[in-house]
Amino acid sequence: MLIWPDTFNDHFRPDTLIAATKVLERAGYRVEIPPRRLCCGRALYAEGFLRTAQNLWFETLTSLRDEIAAGTPIIGLEPACTTAFKDELVNLFPDDPRARALSGQVSCFSDFVMAHEERFDLPRIEGEALVQIHCHHHAVLKDAAERALLAALGLDATVAPSGCCGMAGSFGFAKETYETAQACGERAILPMVREAADETVILADGFSCREQIEQGTGRETRHVAELMAERMGL
């Protein structure tokens, strides 16, 4: 299988990719990365650079031609980037069978784990967790497997009800939208994190969500793969 080294985790939170790799390898999978640096173009869509993003996808389709032909599973850790395979890719290449095939080969980490649960020696994690589900995870990927994984781990998990943390990529950093982004975060997730007990684990798989929470509250966040690897002693 391949693990997708998305730009956000690869450059800013590599521990997430390392943790997921260790968990997958413990389950008996041989984990590799693409043969060259690739990008789904996630940061380009909101700014309207669709042609540039399309060119990046073309590089991906070309570089992964053997993996596409072989049906190799590809695991995504960042919901925004994983969603790009399910949505933007097939919309930018509606008549390319490689795009449709690649889209079907990509799974987010929790979906893959729960689809092959018998291969994973899931740890029992006692305690409470406060969970922020990324917007793209809600809207496109759906979060049923994420919730099922949290339950299988034995976590007493509370999922924040607001949906959006407010960061939304560059939206939370831009001068003209910063106040709106902060207001979104203050609707639910940021106050909930501040009120959470010190021993409560703050889980957020999305890079934007993690940045918003950590910058707005000072609390550390974890990707579910990181928490699993830690509790499995990896």
mmCIF file of C-alpha atoms in Angstrom:
data_model
loop_
_atom_site.group_PDB
_atom_site.id
_atom_site.type_symbol
_atom_site.label_atom_id
_atom_site.label_comp_id
_atom_site.label_asym_id
_atom_site.label_seq_id
_atom_site.Cartn_x
_atom_site.Cartn_y
_atom_site.Cartn_z
ATOM 1 C CA MET A 1 0.000 0.000 0.000
ATOM 2 C CA LEU A 2 0.913 3.661 -0.266
ATOM 3 C CA ILE A 3 0.521 6.296 2.393
ATOM 4 C CA TRP A 4 -0.171 9.733 0.935
ATOM 5 C CA PRO A 5 2.363 12.248 2.342
ATOM 6 C CA ASP A 6 0.115 15.273 2.056
ATOM 7 C CA THR A 7 1.790 18.658 2.093
ATOM 8 C CA PHE A 8 0.426 19.662 5.506
ATOM 9 C CA ASN A 9 1.518 16.597 7.455
ATOM 10 C CA ASP A 10 4.680 16.098 5.419
ATOM 11 C CA HIS A 11 5.969 19.597 6.132
ATOM 12 C CA PHE A 12 4.394 20.516 9.467
ATOM 13 C CA ARG A 13 3.288 17.356 11.307
ATOM 14 C CA PRO A 14 5.369 14.423 10.060
ATOM 15 C CA ASP A 15 4.764 12.554 13.321
ATOM 16 C CA THR A 16 1.237 11.874 12.056
ATOM 17 C CA LEU A 17 2.538 10.102 8.942
ATOM 18 C CA ILE A 18 5.124 8.202 10.961
ATOM 19 C CA ALA A 19 2.537 7.080 13.493
ATOM 20 C CA ALA A 20 0.109 5.881 10.827
ATOM 21 C CA THR A 21 2.890 3.996 9.066
ATOM 22 C CA LYS A 22 3.806 2.189 12.288
ATOM 23 C CA VAL A 23 0.190 1.222 12.974
ATOM 24 C CA LEU A 24 -0.283 -0.095 9.435
ATOM 25 C CA GLU A 25 3.003 -2.002 9.512
ATOM 26 C CA ARG A 26 2.056 -3.596 12.845
ATOM 27 C CA ALA A 27 -1.050 -4.895 11.065
ATOM 28 C CA GLY A 28 1.188 -6.590 8.491
ATOM 29 C CA TYR A 29 1.060 -4.114 5.624
ATOM 30 C CA ARG A 30 4.100 -3.026 3.650
ATOM 31 C CA VAL A 31 3.837 0.740 3.540
ATOM 32 C CA GLU A 32 5.511 2.820 0.858
ATOM 33 C CA ILE A 33 5.255 6.408 -0.366
ATOM 34 C CA PRO A 34 4.883 7.690 -3.944
ATOM 35 C CA PRO A 35 8.065 7.588 -6.036
ATOM 36 C CA ARG A 36 8.234 11.402 -6.169
ATOM 37 C CA ARG A 37 6.793 14.392 -4.316
ATOM 38 C CA LEU A 38 3.165 14.849 -5.391
ATOM 39 C CA CYS A 39 0.322 17.170 -4.404
ATOM 40 C CA CYS A 40 -3.468 17.074 -4.702
ATOM 41 C CA GLY A 41 -3.571 20.850 -5.093
ATOM 42 C CA ARG A 42 -5.847 21.389 -2.122
ATOM 43 C CA ALA A 43 -4.536 24.893 -1.383
ATOM 44 C CA LEU A 44 -5.180 25.977 -4.980
ATOM 45 C CA TYR A 45 -8.917 25.362 -5.304
ATOM 46 C CA ALA A 46 -10.119 28.120 -2.997
ATOM 47 C CA GLU A 47 -8.031 30.662 -4.898
ATOM 48 C CA GLY A 48 -9.370 29.568 -8.280
ATOM 49 C CA PHE A 49 -6.143 28.066 -9.663
ATOM 50 C CA LEU A 50 -7.922 25.093 -11.201
ATOM 51 C CA ARG A 51 -5.635 24.716 -14.205
ATOM 52 C CA THR A 52 -2.569 24.568 -11.939
ATOM 53 C CA ALA A 53 -4.304 22.008 -9.751
ATOM 54 C CA GLN A 54 -5.242 19.999 -12.830
ATOM 55 C CA ASN A 55 -1.595 19.941 -13.866
ATOM 56 C CA LEU A 56 -0.635 18.604 -10.444
ATOM 57 C CA TRP A 57 -3.237 15.870 -10.773
ATOM 58 C CA PHE A 58 -1.887 14.960 -14.181
ATOM 59 C CA GLU A 59 1.531 14.463 -12.580
ATOM 60 C CA THR A 60 -0.064 12.235 -9.950
ATOM 61 C CA LEU A 61 -1.940 10.146 -12.503
ATOM 62 C CA THR A 62 1.261 9.702 -14.481
ATOM 63 C CA SER A 63 3.519 8.958 -11.514
ATOM 64 C CA LEU A 64 1.096 6.450 -9.979
ATOM 65 C CA ARG A 65 0.165 4.675 -13.205
ATOM 66 C CA ASP A 66 1.534 1.331 -11.992
ATOM 67 C CA GLU A 67 -0.206 1.630 -8.616
ATOM 68 C CA ILE A 68 -3.465 2.591 -10.330
ATOM 69 C CA ALA A 69 -3.227 -0.419 -12.634
ATOM 70 C CA ALA A 70 -2.499 -2.701 -9.678
ATOM 71 C CA GLY A 71 -5.315 -1.304 -7.539
ATOM 72 C CA THR A 72 -2.885 -0.478 -4.728
ATOM 73 C CA PRO A 73 -4.643 0.903 -1.626
ATOM 74 C CA ILE A 74 -3.674 4.482 -0.769
ATOM 75 C CA ILE A 75 -4.174 5.817 2.754
ATOM 76 C CA GLY A 76 -4.825 9.490 3.455
ATOM 77 C CA LEU A 77 -4.251 11.167 6.825
ATOM 78 C CA GLU A 78 -5.428 14.707 6.034
ATOM 79 C CA PRO A 79 -9.211 14.867 5.406
ATOM 80 C CA ALA A 80 -8.967 17.876 3.087
ATOM 81 C CA CYS A 81 -6.462 16.145 0.817
ATOM 82 C CA THR A 82 -8.190 12.768 0.985
ATOM 83 C CA THR A 83 -11.417 14.489 -0.045
ATOM 84 C CA ALA A 84 -9.651 15.949 -3.078
ATOM 85 C CA PHE A 85 -9.285 12.416 -4.443
ATOM 86 C CA LYS A 86 -13.015 11.822 -3.998
ATOM 87 C CA ASP A 87 -14.263 15.146 -5.323
ATOM 88 C CA GLU A 88 -11.885 17.456 -7.198
ATOM 89 C CA LEU A 89 -9.981 14.694 -8.979
ATOM 90 C CA VAL A 90 -12.997 13.093 -10.632
ATOM 91 C CA ASN A 91 -14.550 16.479 -11.429
ATOM 92 C CA LEU A 92 -11.392 17.792 -13.093
ATOM 93 C CA PHE A 93 -10.948 14.552 -15.078
ATOM 94 C CA PRO A 94 -14.531 13.318 -15.645
ATOM 95 C CA ASP A 95 -13.628 11.262 -18.721
ATOM 96 C CA ASP A 96 -10.353 9.760 -17.489
ATOM 97 C CA PRO A 97 -10.766 6.186 -16.184
ATOM 98 C CA ARG A 98 -7.492 6.534 -14.264
ATOM 99 C CA ALA A 99 -8.995 9.312 -12.176
ATOM 100 C CA ARG A 100 -12.049 7.252 -11.306
ATOM 101 C CA ALA A 101 -9.882 4.254 -10.436
ATOM 102 C CA LEU A 102 -7.502 6.290 -8.282
ATOM 103 C CA SER A 103 -10.381 7.939 -6.463
ATOM 104 C CA GLY A 104 -11.713 4.516 -5.513
ATOM 105 C CA GLN A 105 -8.326 3.317 -4.251
ATOM 106 C CA VAL A 106 -7.957 6.085 -1.683
ATOM 107 C CA SER A 107 -9.272 5.689 1.867
ATOM 108 C CA CYS A 108 -8.893 7.839 4.925
ATOM 109 C CA PHE A 109 -7.036 6.159 7.766
ATOM 110 C CA SER A 110 -10.053 5.401 9.968
ATOM 111 C CA ASP A 111 -12.085 4.009 7.063
ATOM 112 C CA PHE A 112 -9.285 1.614 6.154
ATOM 113 C CA VAL A 113 -8.712 0.479 9.727
ATOM 114 C CA MET A 114 -12.379 -0.268 10.330
ATOM 115 C CA ALA A 115 -12.751 -2.017 6.949
ATOM 116 C CA HIS A 116 -9.916 -4.371 7.990
ATOM 117 C CA GLU A 117 -10.435 -4.315 11.745
ATOM 118 C CA GLU A 118 -9.554 -7.989 12.132
ATOM 119 C CA ARG A 119 -5.948 -7.234 11.153
ATOM 120 C CA PHE A 120 -5.463 -4.508 13.741
ATOM 121 C CA ASP A 121 -4.748 -5.229 17.381
ATOM 122 C CA LEU A 122 -6.636 -2.166 18.516
ATOM 123 C CA PRO A 123 -5.621 -0.914 21.948
ATOM 124 C CA ARG A 124 -8.225 -0.234 24.613
ATOM 125 C CA ILE A 125 -7.840 3.407 25.557
ATOM 126 C CA GLU A 126 -9.594 4.444 28.714
ATOM 127 C CA GLY A 127 -10.547 8.040 29.303
ATOM 128 C CA GLU A 128 -12.302 10.919 27.640
ATOM 129 C CA ALA A 129 -11.693 12.510 24.266
ATOM 130 C CA LEU A 130 -13.023 15.688 22.703
ATOM 131 C CA VAL A 131 -13.173 15.282 18.941
ATOM 132 C CA GLN A 132 -13.274 17.836 16.140
ATOM 133 C CA ILE A 133 -14.354 16.285 12.836
ATOM 134 C CA HIS A 134 -12.969 18.161 9.821
ATOM 135 C CA CYS A 135 -15.570 19.818 7.553
ATOM 136 C CA HIS A 136 -14.561 17.772 4.509
ATOM 137 C CA HIS A 137 -14.775 14.634 6.610
ATOM 138 C CA HIS A 138 -18.360 15.560 7.527
ATOM 139 C CA ALA A 139 -19.403 16.548 4.031
ATOM 140 C CA VAL A 140 -17.669 14.133 1.661
ATOM 141 C CA LEU A 141 -15.900 11.279 3.405
ATOM 142 C CA LYS A 142 -18.532 10.875 6.162
ATOM 143 C CA ASP A 143 -17.467 10.169 9.711
ATOM 144 C CA ALA A 144 -19.176 6.859 10.552
ATOM 145 C CA ALA A 145 -15.911 4.903 10.481
ATOM 146 C CA GLU A 146 -14.121 7.559 12.544
ATOM 147 C CA ARG A 147 -16.803 7.330 15.218
ATOM 148 C CA ALA A 148 -16.722 3.519 15.051
ATOM 149 C CA LEU A 149 -12.950 3.529 15.507
ATOM 150 C CA LEU A 150 -13.183 5.781 18.544
ATOM 151 C CA ALA A 151 -15.776 3.431 20.021
ATOM 152 C CA ALA A 152 -13.615 0.378 19.251
ATOM 153 C CA LEU A 153 -10.735 2.039 21.076
ATOM 154 C CA GLY A 154 -12.945 2.344 24.136
ATOM 155 C CA LEU A 155 -12.806 6.130 24.249
ATOM 156 C CA ASP A 156 -15.555 8.129 25.887
ATOM 157 C CA ALA A 157 -15.626 10.495 22.938
ATOM 158 C CA THR A 158 -17.566 13.720 22.656
ATOM 159 C CA VAL A 159 -17.786 15.051 19.102
ATOM 160 C CA ALA A 160 -18.040 18.822 18.871
ATOM 161 C CA PRO A 161 -21.416 19.695 17.296
ATOM 162 C CA SER A 162 -20.443 22.861 15.423
ATOM 163 C CA GLY A 163 -18.982 21.273 12.296
ATOM 164 C CA CYS A 164 -16.430 23.948 11.400
ATOM 165 C CA CYS A 165 -13.524 25.124 13.540
ATOM 166 C CA GLY A 166 -13.310 28.305 11.453
ATOM 167 C CA MET A 167 -9.782 27.918 10.120
ATOM 168 C CA ALA A 168 -10.670 26.448 6.702
ATOM 169 C CA GLY A 169 -7.213 26.640 5.190
ATOM 170 C CA SER A 170 -6.102 30.212 4.538
ATOM 171 C CA PHE A 171 -9.511 31.608 5.579
ATOM 172 C CA GLY A 172 -8.427 31.689 9.210
ATOM 173 C CA PHE A 173 -5.240 33.590 8.412
ATOM 174 C CA ALA A 174 -6.467 36.182 5.931
ATOM 175 C CA LYS A 175 -6.885 39.672 7.374
ATOM 176 C CA GLU A 176 -10.310 40.178 5.828
ATOM 177 C CA THR A 177 -11.743 36.900 7.176
ATOM 178 C CA TYR A 178 -9.822 36.423 10.427
ATOM 179 C CA GLU A 179 -12.577 37.749 12.710
ATOM 180 C CA THR A 180 -15.186 35.549 11.038
ATOM 181 C CA ALA A 181 -12.919 32.524 11.390
ATOM 182 C CA GLN A 182 -12.436 33.227 15.077
ATOM 183 C CA ALA A 183 -16.181 33.655 15.578
ATOM 184 C CA CYS A 184 -16.773 30.257 13.997
ATOM 185 C CA GLY A 185 -14.292 28.664 16.357
ATOM 186 C CA GLU A 186 -15.847 30.365 19.365
ATOM 187 C CA ARG A 187 -19.293 28.927 18.535
ATOM 188 C CA ALA A 188 -18.403 25.560 20.045
ATOM 189 C CA ILE A 189 -15.033 23.879 19.683
ATOM 190 C CA LEU A 190 -12.732 26.484 21.250
ATOM 191 C CA PRO A 191 -14.821 26.983 24.415
ATOM 192 C CA MET A 192 -15.259 23.203 24.694
ATOM 193 C CA VAL A 193 -11.507 22.666 24.526
ATOM 194 C CA ARG A 194 -10.849 25.341 27.139
ATOM 195 C CA GLU A 195 -13.374 23.745 29.469
ATOM 196 C CA ALA A 196 -12.105 20.177 28.931
ATOM 197 C CA ALA A 197 -10.235 18.502 31.763
ATOM 198 C CA ASP A 198 -6.460 18.361 31.482
ATOM 199 C CA GLU A 199 -6.551 14.584 31.004
ATOM 200 C CA THR A 200 -9.062 14.806 28.131
ATOM 201 C CA VAL A 201 -7.435 13.984 24.798
ATOM 202 C CA ILE A 202 -8.154 16.548 22.096
ATOM 203 C CA LEU A 203 -8.469 14.676 18.792
ATOM 204 C CA ALA A 204 -8.517 16.376 15.387
ATOM 205 C CA ASP A 205 -7.374 14.730 12.163
ATOM 206 C CA GLY A 206 -7.462 17.906 10.066
ATOM 207 C CA PHE A 207 -4.453 20.211 9.889
ATOM 208 C CA SER A 208 -6.612 23.341 9.859
ATOM 209 C CA CYS A 209 -8.587 22.117 12.856
ATOM 210 C CA ARG A 210 -5.427 21.353 14.799
ATOM 211 C CA GLU A 211 -3.969 24.770 14.074
ATOM 212 C CA GLN A 212 -7.149 26.587 15.077
ATOM 213 C CA ILE A 213 -7.475 24.661 18.334
ATOM 214 C CA GLU A 214 -3.838 24.925 19.340
ATOM 215 C CA GLN A 215 -3.538 28.606 18.473
ATOM 216 C CA GLY A 216 -6.874 29.455 20.085
ATOM 217 C CA THR A 217 -6.542 27.475 23.294
ATOM 218 C CA GLY A 218 -2.932 26.422 23.823
ATOM 219 C CA ARG A 219 -4.019 22.777 24.105
ATOM 220 C CA GLU A 220 -2.187 20.008 22.244
ATOM 221 C CA THR A 221 -4.120 18.086 19.622
ATOM 222 C CA ARG A 222 -3.602 14.547 18.378
ATOM 223 C CA HIS A 223 -4.464 12.710 15.180
ATOM 224 C CA VAL A 224 -6.183 9.413 15.942
ATOM 225 C CA ALA A 225 -3.253 7.590 14.303
ATOM 226 C CA GLU A 226 -0.857 9.260 16.730
ATOM 227 C CA LEU A 227 -2.940 8.254 19.706
ATOM 228 C CA MET A 228 -3.162 4.665 18.494
ATOM 229 C CA ALA A 229 0.576 4.389 17.861
ATOM 230 C CA GLU A 230 1.366 5.797 21.292
ATOM 231 C CA ARG A 231 -0.974 3.423 23.114
ATOM 232 C CA MET A 232 0.317 0.490 21.057
ATOM 233 C CA GLY A 233 3.844 1.280 22.186
ATOM 234 C CA LEU A 234 5.057 2.047 18.668
#
